[in-house]
Coordinates of C-alpha atoms in Angstrom, one line a residue:
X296 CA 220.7 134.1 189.9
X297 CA 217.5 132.5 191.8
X298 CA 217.0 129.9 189.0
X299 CA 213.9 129.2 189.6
X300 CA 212.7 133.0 189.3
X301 CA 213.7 132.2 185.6
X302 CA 212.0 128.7 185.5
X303 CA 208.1 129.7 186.6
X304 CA 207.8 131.9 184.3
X305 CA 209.3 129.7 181.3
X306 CA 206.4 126.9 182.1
X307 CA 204.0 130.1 182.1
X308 CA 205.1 131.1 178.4
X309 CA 205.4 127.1 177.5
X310 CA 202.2 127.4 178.3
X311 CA 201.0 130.3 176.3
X312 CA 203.2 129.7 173.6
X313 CA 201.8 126.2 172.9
X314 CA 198.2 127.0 173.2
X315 CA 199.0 129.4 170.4
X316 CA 199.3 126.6 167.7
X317 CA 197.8 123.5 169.7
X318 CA 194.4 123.8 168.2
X319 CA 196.1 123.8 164.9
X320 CA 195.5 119.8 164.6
X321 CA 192.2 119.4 166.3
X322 CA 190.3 122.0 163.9
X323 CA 188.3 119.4 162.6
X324 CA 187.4 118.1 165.4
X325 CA 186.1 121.5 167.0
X326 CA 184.1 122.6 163.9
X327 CA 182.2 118.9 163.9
X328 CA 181.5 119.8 167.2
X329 CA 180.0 123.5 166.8
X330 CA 178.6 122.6 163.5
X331 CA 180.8 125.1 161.1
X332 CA 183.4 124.6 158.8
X333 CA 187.4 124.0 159.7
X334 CA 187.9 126.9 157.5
X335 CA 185.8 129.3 159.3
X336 CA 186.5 127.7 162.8
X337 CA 190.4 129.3 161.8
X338 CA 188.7 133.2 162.9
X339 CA 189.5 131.6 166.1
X340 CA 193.0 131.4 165.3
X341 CA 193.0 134.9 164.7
X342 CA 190.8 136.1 167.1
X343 CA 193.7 135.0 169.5
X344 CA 196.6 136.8 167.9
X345 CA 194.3 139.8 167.4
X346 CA 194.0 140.0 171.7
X347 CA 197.7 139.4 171.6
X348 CA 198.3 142.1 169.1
X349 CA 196.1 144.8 170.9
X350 CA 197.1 144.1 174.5
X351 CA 200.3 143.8 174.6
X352 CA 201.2 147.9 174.0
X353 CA 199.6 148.2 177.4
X354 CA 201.2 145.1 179.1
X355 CA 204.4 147.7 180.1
X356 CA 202.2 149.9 181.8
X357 CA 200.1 148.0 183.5
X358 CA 202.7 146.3 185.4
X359 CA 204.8 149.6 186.1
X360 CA 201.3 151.0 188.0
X361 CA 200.0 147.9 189.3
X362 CA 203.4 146.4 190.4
X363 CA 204.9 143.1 187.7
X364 CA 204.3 140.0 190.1
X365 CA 200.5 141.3 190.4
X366 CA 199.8 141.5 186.9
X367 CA 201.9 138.1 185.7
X368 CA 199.2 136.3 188.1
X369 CA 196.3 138.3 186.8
X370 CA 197.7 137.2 183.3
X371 CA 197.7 133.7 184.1
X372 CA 194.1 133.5 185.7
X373 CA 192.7 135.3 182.9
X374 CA 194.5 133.3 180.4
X375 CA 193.1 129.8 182.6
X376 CA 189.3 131.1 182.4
X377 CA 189.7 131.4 178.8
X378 CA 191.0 128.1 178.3
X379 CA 188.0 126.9 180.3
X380 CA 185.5 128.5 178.5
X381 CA 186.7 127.4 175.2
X382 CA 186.1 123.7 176.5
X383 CA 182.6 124.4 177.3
X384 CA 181.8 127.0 174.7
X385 CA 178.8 125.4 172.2
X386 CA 179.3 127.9 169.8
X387 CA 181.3 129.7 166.8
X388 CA 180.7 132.9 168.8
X389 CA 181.2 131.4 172.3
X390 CA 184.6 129.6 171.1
X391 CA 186.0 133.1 169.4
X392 CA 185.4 135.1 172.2
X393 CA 186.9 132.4 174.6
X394 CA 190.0 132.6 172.3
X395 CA 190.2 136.6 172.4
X396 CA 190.0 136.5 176.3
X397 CA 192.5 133.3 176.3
X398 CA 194.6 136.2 174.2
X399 CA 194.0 139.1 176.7
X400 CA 196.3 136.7 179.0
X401 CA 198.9 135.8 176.7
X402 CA 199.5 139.0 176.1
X403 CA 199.9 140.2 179.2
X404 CA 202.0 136.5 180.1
X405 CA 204.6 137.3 177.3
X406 CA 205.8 140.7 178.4
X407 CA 205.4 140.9 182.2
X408 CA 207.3 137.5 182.9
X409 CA 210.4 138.9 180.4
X410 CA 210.0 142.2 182.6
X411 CA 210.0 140.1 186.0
X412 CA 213.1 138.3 184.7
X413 CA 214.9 141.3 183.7
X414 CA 213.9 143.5 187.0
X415 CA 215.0 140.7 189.5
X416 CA 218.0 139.4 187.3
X417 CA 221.7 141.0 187.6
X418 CA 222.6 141.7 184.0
X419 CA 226.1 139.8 184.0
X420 CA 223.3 136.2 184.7
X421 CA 220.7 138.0 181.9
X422 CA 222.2 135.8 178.8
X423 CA 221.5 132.6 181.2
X424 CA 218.3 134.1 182.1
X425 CA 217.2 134.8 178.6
X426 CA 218.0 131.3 177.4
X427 CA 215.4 129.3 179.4
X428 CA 213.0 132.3 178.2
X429 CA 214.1 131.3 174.5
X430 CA 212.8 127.5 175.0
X431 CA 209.5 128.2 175.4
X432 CA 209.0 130.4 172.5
X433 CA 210.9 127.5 170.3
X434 CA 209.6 124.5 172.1
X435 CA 205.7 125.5 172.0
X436 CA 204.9 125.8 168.6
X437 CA 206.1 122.5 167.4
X438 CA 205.3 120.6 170.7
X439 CA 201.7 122.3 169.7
X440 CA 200.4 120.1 166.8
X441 CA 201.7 116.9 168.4
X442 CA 200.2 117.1 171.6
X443 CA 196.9 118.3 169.9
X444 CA 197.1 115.9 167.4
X445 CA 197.4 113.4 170.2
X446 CA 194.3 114.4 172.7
X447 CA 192.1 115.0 170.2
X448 CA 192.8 111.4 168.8
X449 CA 193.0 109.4 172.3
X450 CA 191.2 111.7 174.4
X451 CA 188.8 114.8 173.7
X452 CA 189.8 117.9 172.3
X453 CA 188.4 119.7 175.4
X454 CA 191.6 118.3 177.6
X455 CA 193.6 120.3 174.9
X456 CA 192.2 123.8 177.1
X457 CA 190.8 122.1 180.7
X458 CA 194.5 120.7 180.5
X459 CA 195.5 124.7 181.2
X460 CA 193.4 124.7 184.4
X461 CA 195.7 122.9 186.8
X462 CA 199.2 124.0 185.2
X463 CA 197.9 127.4 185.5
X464 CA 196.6 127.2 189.3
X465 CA 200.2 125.6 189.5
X466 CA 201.8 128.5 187.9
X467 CA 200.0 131.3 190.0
X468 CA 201.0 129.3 193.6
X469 CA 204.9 129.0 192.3
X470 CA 204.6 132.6 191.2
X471 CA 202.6 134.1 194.9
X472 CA 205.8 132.0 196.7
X473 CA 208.9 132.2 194.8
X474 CA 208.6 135.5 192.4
X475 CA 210.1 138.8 194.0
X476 CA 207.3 141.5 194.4
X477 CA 208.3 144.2 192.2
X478 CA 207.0 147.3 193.5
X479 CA 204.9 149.4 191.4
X480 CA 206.8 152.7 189.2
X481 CA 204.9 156.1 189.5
X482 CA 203.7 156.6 185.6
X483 CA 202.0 159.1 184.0
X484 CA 198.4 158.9 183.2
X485 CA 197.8 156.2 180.0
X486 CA 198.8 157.1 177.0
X487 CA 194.8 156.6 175.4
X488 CA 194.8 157.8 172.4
X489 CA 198.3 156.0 172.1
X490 CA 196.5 153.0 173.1
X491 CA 193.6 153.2 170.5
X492 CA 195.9 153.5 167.7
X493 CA 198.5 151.1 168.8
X494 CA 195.7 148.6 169.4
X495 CA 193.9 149.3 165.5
X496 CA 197.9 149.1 164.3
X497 CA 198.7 146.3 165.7
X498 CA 195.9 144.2 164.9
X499 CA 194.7 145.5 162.0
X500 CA 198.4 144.2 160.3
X501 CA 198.2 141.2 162.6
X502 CA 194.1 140.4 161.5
X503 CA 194.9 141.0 158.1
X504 CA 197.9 139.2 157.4
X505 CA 196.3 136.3 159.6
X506 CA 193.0 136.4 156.8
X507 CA 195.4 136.5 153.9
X508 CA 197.4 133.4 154.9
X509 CA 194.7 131.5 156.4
X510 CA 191.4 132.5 154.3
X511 CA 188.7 132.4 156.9
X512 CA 187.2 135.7 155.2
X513 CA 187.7 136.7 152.0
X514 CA 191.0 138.0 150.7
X515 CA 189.8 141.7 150.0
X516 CA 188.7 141.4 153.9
X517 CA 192.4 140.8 154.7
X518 CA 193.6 143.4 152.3
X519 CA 191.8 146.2 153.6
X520 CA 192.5 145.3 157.2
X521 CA 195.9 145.3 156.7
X522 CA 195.7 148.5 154.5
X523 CA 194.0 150.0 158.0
X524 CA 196.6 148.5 160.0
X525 CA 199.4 150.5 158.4
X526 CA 197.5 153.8 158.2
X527 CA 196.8 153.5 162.2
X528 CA 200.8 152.6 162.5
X529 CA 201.7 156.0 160.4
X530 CA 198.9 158.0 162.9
X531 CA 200.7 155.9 165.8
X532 CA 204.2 157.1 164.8
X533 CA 203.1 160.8 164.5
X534 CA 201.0 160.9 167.2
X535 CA 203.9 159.0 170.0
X536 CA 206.3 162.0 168.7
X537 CA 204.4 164.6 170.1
X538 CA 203.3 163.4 173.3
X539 CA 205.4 163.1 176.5
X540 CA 204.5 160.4 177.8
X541 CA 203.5 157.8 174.4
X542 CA 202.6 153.8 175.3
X543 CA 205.3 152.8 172.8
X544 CA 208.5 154.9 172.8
X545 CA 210.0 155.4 169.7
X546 CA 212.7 156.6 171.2
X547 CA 213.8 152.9 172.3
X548 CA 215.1 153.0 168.4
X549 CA 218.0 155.3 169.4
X550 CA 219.6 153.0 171.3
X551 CA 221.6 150.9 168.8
X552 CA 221.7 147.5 170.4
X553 CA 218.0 147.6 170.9
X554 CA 217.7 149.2 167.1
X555 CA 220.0 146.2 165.7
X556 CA 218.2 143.7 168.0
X557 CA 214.5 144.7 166.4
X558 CA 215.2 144.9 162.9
X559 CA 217.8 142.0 162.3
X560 CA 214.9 139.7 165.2
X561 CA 212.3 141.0 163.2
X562 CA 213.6 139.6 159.6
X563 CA 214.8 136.8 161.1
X564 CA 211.7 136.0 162.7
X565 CA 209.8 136.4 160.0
X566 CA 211.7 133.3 158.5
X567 CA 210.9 131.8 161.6
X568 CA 207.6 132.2 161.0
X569 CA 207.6 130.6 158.3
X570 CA 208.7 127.4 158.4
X571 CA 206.2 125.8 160.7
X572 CA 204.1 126.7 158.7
X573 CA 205.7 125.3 155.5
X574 CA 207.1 121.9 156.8
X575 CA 204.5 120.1 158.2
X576 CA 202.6 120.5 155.2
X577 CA 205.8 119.3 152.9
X578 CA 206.0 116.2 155.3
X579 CA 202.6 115.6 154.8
X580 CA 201.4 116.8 151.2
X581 CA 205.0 115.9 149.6
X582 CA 205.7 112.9 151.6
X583 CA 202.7 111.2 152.9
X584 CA 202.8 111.4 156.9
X585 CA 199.9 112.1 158.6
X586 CA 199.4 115.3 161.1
X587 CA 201.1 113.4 164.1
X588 CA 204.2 111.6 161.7
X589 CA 205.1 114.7 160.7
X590 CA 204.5 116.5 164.3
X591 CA 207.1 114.3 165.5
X592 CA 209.5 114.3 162.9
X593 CA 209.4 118.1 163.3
X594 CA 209.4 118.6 167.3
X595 CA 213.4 117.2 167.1
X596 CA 214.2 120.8 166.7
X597 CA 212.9 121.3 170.1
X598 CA 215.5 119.2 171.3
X599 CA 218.1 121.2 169.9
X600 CA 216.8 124.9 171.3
X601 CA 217.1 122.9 174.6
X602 CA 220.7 122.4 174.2
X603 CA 221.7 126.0 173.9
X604 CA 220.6 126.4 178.3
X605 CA 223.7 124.8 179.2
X606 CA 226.3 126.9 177.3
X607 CA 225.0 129.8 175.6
X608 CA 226.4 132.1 178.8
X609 CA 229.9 130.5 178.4
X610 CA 229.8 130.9 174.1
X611 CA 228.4 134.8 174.6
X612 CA 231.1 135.5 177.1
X613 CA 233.8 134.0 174.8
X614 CA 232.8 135.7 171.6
X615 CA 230.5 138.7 172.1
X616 CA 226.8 139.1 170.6
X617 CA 228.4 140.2 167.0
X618 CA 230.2 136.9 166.1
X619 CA 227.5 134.7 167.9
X620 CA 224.5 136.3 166.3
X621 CA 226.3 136.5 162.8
X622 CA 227.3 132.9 162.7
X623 CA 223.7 131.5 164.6
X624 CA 221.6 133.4 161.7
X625 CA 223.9 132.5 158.4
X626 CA 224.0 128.9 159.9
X627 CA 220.1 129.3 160.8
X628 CA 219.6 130.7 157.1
X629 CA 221.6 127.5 155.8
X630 CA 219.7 124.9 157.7
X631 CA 216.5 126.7 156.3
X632 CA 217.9 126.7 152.9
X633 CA 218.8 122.7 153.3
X634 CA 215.0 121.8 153.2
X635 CA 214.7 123.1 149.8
X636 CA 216.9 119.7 148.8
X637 CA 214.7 117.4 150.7
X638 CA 212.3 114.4 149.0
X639 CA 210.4 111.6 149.8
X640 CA 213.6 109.7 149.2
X641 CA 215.6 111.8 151.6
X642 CA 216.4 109.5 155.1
X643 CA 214.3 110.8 157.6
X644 CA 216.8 110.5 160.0
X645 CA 219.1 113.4 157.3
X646 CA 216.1 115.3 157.8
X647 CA 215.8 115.0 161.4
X648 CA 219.3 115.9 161.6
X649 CA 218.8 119.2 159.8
X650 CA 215.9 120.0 162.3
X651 CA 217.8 119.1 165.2
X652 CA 220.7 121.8 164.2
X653 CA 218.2 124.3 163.2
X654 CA 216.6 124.2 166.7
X655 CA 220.1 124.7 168.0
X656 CA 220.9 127.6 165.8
X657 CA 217.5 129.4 166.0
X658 CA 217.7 129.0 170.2
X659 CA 221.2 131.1 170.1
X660 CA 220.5 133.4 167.8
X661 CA 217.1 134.4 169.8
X662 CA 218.8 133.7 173.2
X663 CA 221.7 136.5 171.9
X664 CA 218.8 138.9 169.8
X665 CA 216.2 139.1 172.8
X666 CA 219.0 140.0 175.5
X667 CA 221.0 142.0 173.2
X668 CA 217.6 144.4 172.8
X669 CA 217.7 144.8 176.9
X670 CA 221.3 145.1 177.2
X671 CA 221.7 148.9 176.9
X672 CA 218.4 150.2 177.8
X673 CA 217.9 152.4 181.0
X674 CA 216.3 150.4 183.7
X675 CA 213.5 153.4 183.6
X676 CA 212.9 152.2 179.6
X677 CA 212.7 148.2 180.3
X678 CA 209.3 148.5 180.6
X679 CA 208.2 150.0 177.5
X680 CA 211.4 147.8 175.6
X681 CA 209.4 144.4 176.4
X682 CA 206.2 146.3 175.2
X683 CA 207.5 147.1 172.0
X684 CA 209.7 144.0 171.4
X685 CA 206.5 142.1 172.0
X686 CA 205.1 143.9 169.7
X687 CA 207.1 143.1 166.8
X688 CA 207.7 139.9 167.1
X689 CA 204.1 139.2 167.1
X690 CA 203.7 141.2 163.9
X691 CA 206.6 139.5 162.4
X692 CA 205.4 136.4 163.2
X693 CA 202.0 136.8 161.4
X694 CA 204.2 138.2 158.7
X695 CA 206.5 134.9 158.2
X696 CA 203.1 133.0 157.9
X697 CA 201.3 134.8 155.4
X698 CA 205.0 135.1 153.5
X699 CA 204.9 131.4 153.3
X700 CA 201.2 131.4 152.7
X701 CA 201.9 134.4 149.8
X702 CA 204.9 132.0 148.0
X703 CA 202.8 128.7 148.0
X704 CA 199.7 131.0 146.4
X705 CA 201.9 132.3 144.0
X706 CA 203.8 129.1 143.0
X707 CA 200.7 127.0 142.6
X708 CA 198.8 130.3 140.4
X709 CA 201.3 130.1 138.2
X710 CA 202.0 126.3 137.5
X711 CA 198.1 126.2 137.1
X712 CA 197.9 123.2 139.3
X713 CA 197.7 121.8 143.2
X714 CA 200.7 122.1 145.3
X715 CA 203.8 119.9 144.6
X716 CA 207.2 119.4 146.3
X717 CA 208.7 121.8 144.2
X718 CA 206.4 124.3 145.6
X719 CA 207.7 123.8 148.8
X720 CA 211.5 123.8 148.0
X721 CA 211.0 127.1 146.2
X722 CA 209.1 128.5 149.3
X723 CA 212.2 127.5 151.9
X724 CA 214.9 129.0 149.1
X725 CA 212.9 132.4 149.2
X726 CA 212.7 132.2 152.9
X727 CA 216.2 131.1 153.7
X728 CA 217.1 134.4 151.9
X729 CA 215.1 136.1 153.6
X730 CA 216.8 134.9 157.0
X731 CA 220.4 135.6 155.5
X732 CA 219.3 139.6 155.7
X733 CA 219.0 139.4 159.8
X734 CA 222.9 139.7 159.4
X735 CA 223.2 142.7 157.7
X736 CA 221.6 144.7 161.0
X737 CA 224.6 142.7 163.1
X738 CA 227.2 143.8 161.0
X739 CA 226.6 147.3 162.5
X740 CA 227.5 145.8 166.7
X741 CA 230.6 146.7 168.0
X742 CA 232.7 144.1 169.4
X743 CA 232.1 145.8 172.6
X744 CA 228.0 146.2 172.3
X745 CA 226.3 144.7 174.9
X746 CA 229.4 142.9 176.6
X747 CA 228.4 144.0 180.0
X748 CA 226.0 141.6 179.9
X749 CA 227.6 138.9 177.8
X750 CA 230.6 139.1 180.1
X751 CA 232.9 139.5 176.5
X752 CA 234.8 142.6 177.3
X753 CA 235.9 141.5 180.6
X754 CA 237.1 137.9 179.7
X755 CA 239.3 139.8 176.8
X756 CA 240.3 141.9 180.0
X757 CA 241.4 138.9 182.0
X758 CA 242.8 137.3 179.4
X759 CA 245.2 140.7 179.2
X760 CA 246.0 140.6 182.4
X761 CA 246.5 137.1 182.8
X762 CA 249.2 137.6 179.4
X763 CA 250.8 140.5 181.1
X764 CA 251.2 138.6 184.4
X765 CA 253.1 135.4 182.3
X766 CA 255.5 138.0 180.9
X767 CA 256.2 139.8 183.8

């Protein structure tokens, strides 16, 4: 495997990943700026997983006509003009529509680097492969508040987006030198109407769910977005089985592995979701750290999704996706469940622990769940797979937010009062149950699924014919 094939385009989804949640910290600082409210300033928030939501369907697509390594740049120079005009923009309306174009990149970033990876990567190296894909995804949203938290106190909160400029200049030389040219796939004409309803489906739930967690509109607003979101999906699913040629094939779903690898990565991702959401604000509401304290104490997970690089291709090959992915989501689920126990009296370094361990869990389980989804798909199909795995994880994303969001509400409407730490150790209980159902999906793998990519079935067929060797 060329490793650094696999390397450019993990700094390009670091890069996207993080600027998803960097803001998070410097709202305040923004909204003094444009003269409007942190609460309002959050529709930019939004207006970025919106252009995620309603560009990626059409990510596949474009890269199959216009050739992968073309649009990954293209991707990466949109996303940097963005990121420059939200430094400059001297608006509300300036600063969202920044945002949405930053989001027309990252949504074509996400999906056309995994389909670079997987069309220039032998599928015996994909688990590798996968893993340094996995970091990002981990590493950016809790390296995001942090490194926010720290420009916008030392420096200015416009560094947090001109910062983008020069990694992403960076990013499109390393990708015009060392990325394989992918030659473009004859495809049929765009699916639009597919495209149109994918896009209101997608964003609509996205937008909605987004508004109900994090009230920038009224709730109703949020409701009745969502409501629209799910109507476009039920048009979307009747509409893709009648035409030929659909932008998301619901087909994908017959494949087992990638069936499994959507529904149990979709629950499990919701839980996900959720907790970066949900302990920050425990660290800092139930036991007193400011934004950066409690940016640090929660970026150690990072640490341990960095870990799983060096043997994840060893510990697939020895056990198969089925035992892996069962044990990394019940210990995952149990980690989660272990911060429903924490205090203000709890060592920080216990908790530290905890987060270090559930970084390490999380990274194998999505290391195994992302490659697991590829590892039986036709080559003609990997395309439309990253599309509509994109897809969903976006959407379940937004979900494990406004899931959180939904329990705090709830909690607090019913004690009658502000939020407390008991709140928050109700919240993780629900959510760590939640997590615990990714493993009924699993249960459903073979031993064999996937292992000609995890290497599994042929080390139990060495290991055969090393034993019949002995005896002979």
């Amino acid at each position: 495997m060329n490793r650094i094939v696999p390397l450019i385009l993990a700094v390009a989804l670091f890069m996207e990943q993080m600027d998803s949640t960097v803001i998070a910290t410097a709202l305040p600082a923004i909204a003094a700026d444009l003269g409007v409210g942190p609460i309002t300033l959050k529709l930019a928030l939004t207006s970025y997983m919106v252009a995620l939501a309603i560009f990626i369907p059409v990510s596949g697509w474009m890269a199959d006509r216009h050739g992968a390594k073309k649009i990954f740049r293209i991707a990466i120079l949109v996303f940097v003009i963005g990121s420059i005009l939200c430094a400059v923009a001297s608006s509300l309306p300036a600063f969202v529509a920044a945002r949405f174009l930053q989001g027309m990149g990252g949504a074509m970033m996400t999906p056309v680097g995994r389909l670079v990876l997987l069309r220039t990567t032998k599928r015996s190296e994909l688990v590798s492969a996968m893993a340094l894909l996995t970091i990002p995804a981990l590493v950016g949203p809790l390296t995001g508040p942090p490194v926010g938290g720290f420009i916008t106190t030392y420096f200015s909160w416009h560094w947090i987006f001109l910062i983008n400029a020069p990694i992403g200049i960076v990013g499109i030389w390393l990708a015009t030198l060392y990325l394989p040219a992918v030659a473009p796939i004859e495809t049929p004409p765009i699916d639009l109407k597919g495209f149109v309803l994918s896009g209101l489906a997608a964003s609509g739930v996205v937008f909605g769910l987004s508004v109900i967690s994090l009230p920038a509109l009224p709730i109703e607003v949020g409701i009745g977005t969502t409501v629209i979101g799910l109507i476009a999906t039920a048009l979307y699913v009747r509409h893709a089985r009648r035409h030929d040629a659909p932008l998301l094939a619901l087909g994908l779903f017959g494949d087992v592995a990638f069936r499994v690898s959507a529904l149990s990565g979709s629950i499990f991702r919701i839980a996900t979701g959720a907790v970066p959401f949900l302990m920050p604000l425990m660290l800092q509401l139930g036991f007193g750290m400011n934004p950066f304290e409690s940016g640090l104490v929660t970026f150690i997970g990072a640490l341990g999704a960095i870990t799983t690089k060096f043997m994840a291709k060893r510990v697939f090959a020895a056990a198969g996706f089925r035992k892996v992915l069962t044990v990394a989501a019940t210990a995952g689920a149990a980690t989660t469940a272990a911060n429903a126990f924490f205090t203000a009296a709890t060592p920080i370094v216990v908790v530290m622990g905890f987060l270090l361990f559930a970084g390490f869990c999380r990274s194998f389980f999505f290391t195994g769940i992302n490659t697991l989804a590829y590892s039986e798909i036709d080559d003609r199909q990997v395309s439309q797979a990253t599309s509509m795995s994109s897809v969903l994880q976006q959407i379940s994303l937004a979900l494990g937010v406004a899931v959180a969001a939904a329990i705090l509400e709830a909690a607090t409407a019913i004690h009658g009062r502000a939020l407390s730490l008991s709140d928050f150790h109700i919240a993780f209980g629900v959510v760590a149950a939640l997590s615990l159902l990714a493993v009924l999906p699993i249960l459903r793998l073979t031993r064999e699924t996937g292992a000609a990519v995890s290497g599994h079935r042929l080390a139990s067929a060495e290991d055969e014919v090393a034993t019949e060797v002995t005896v002979k």
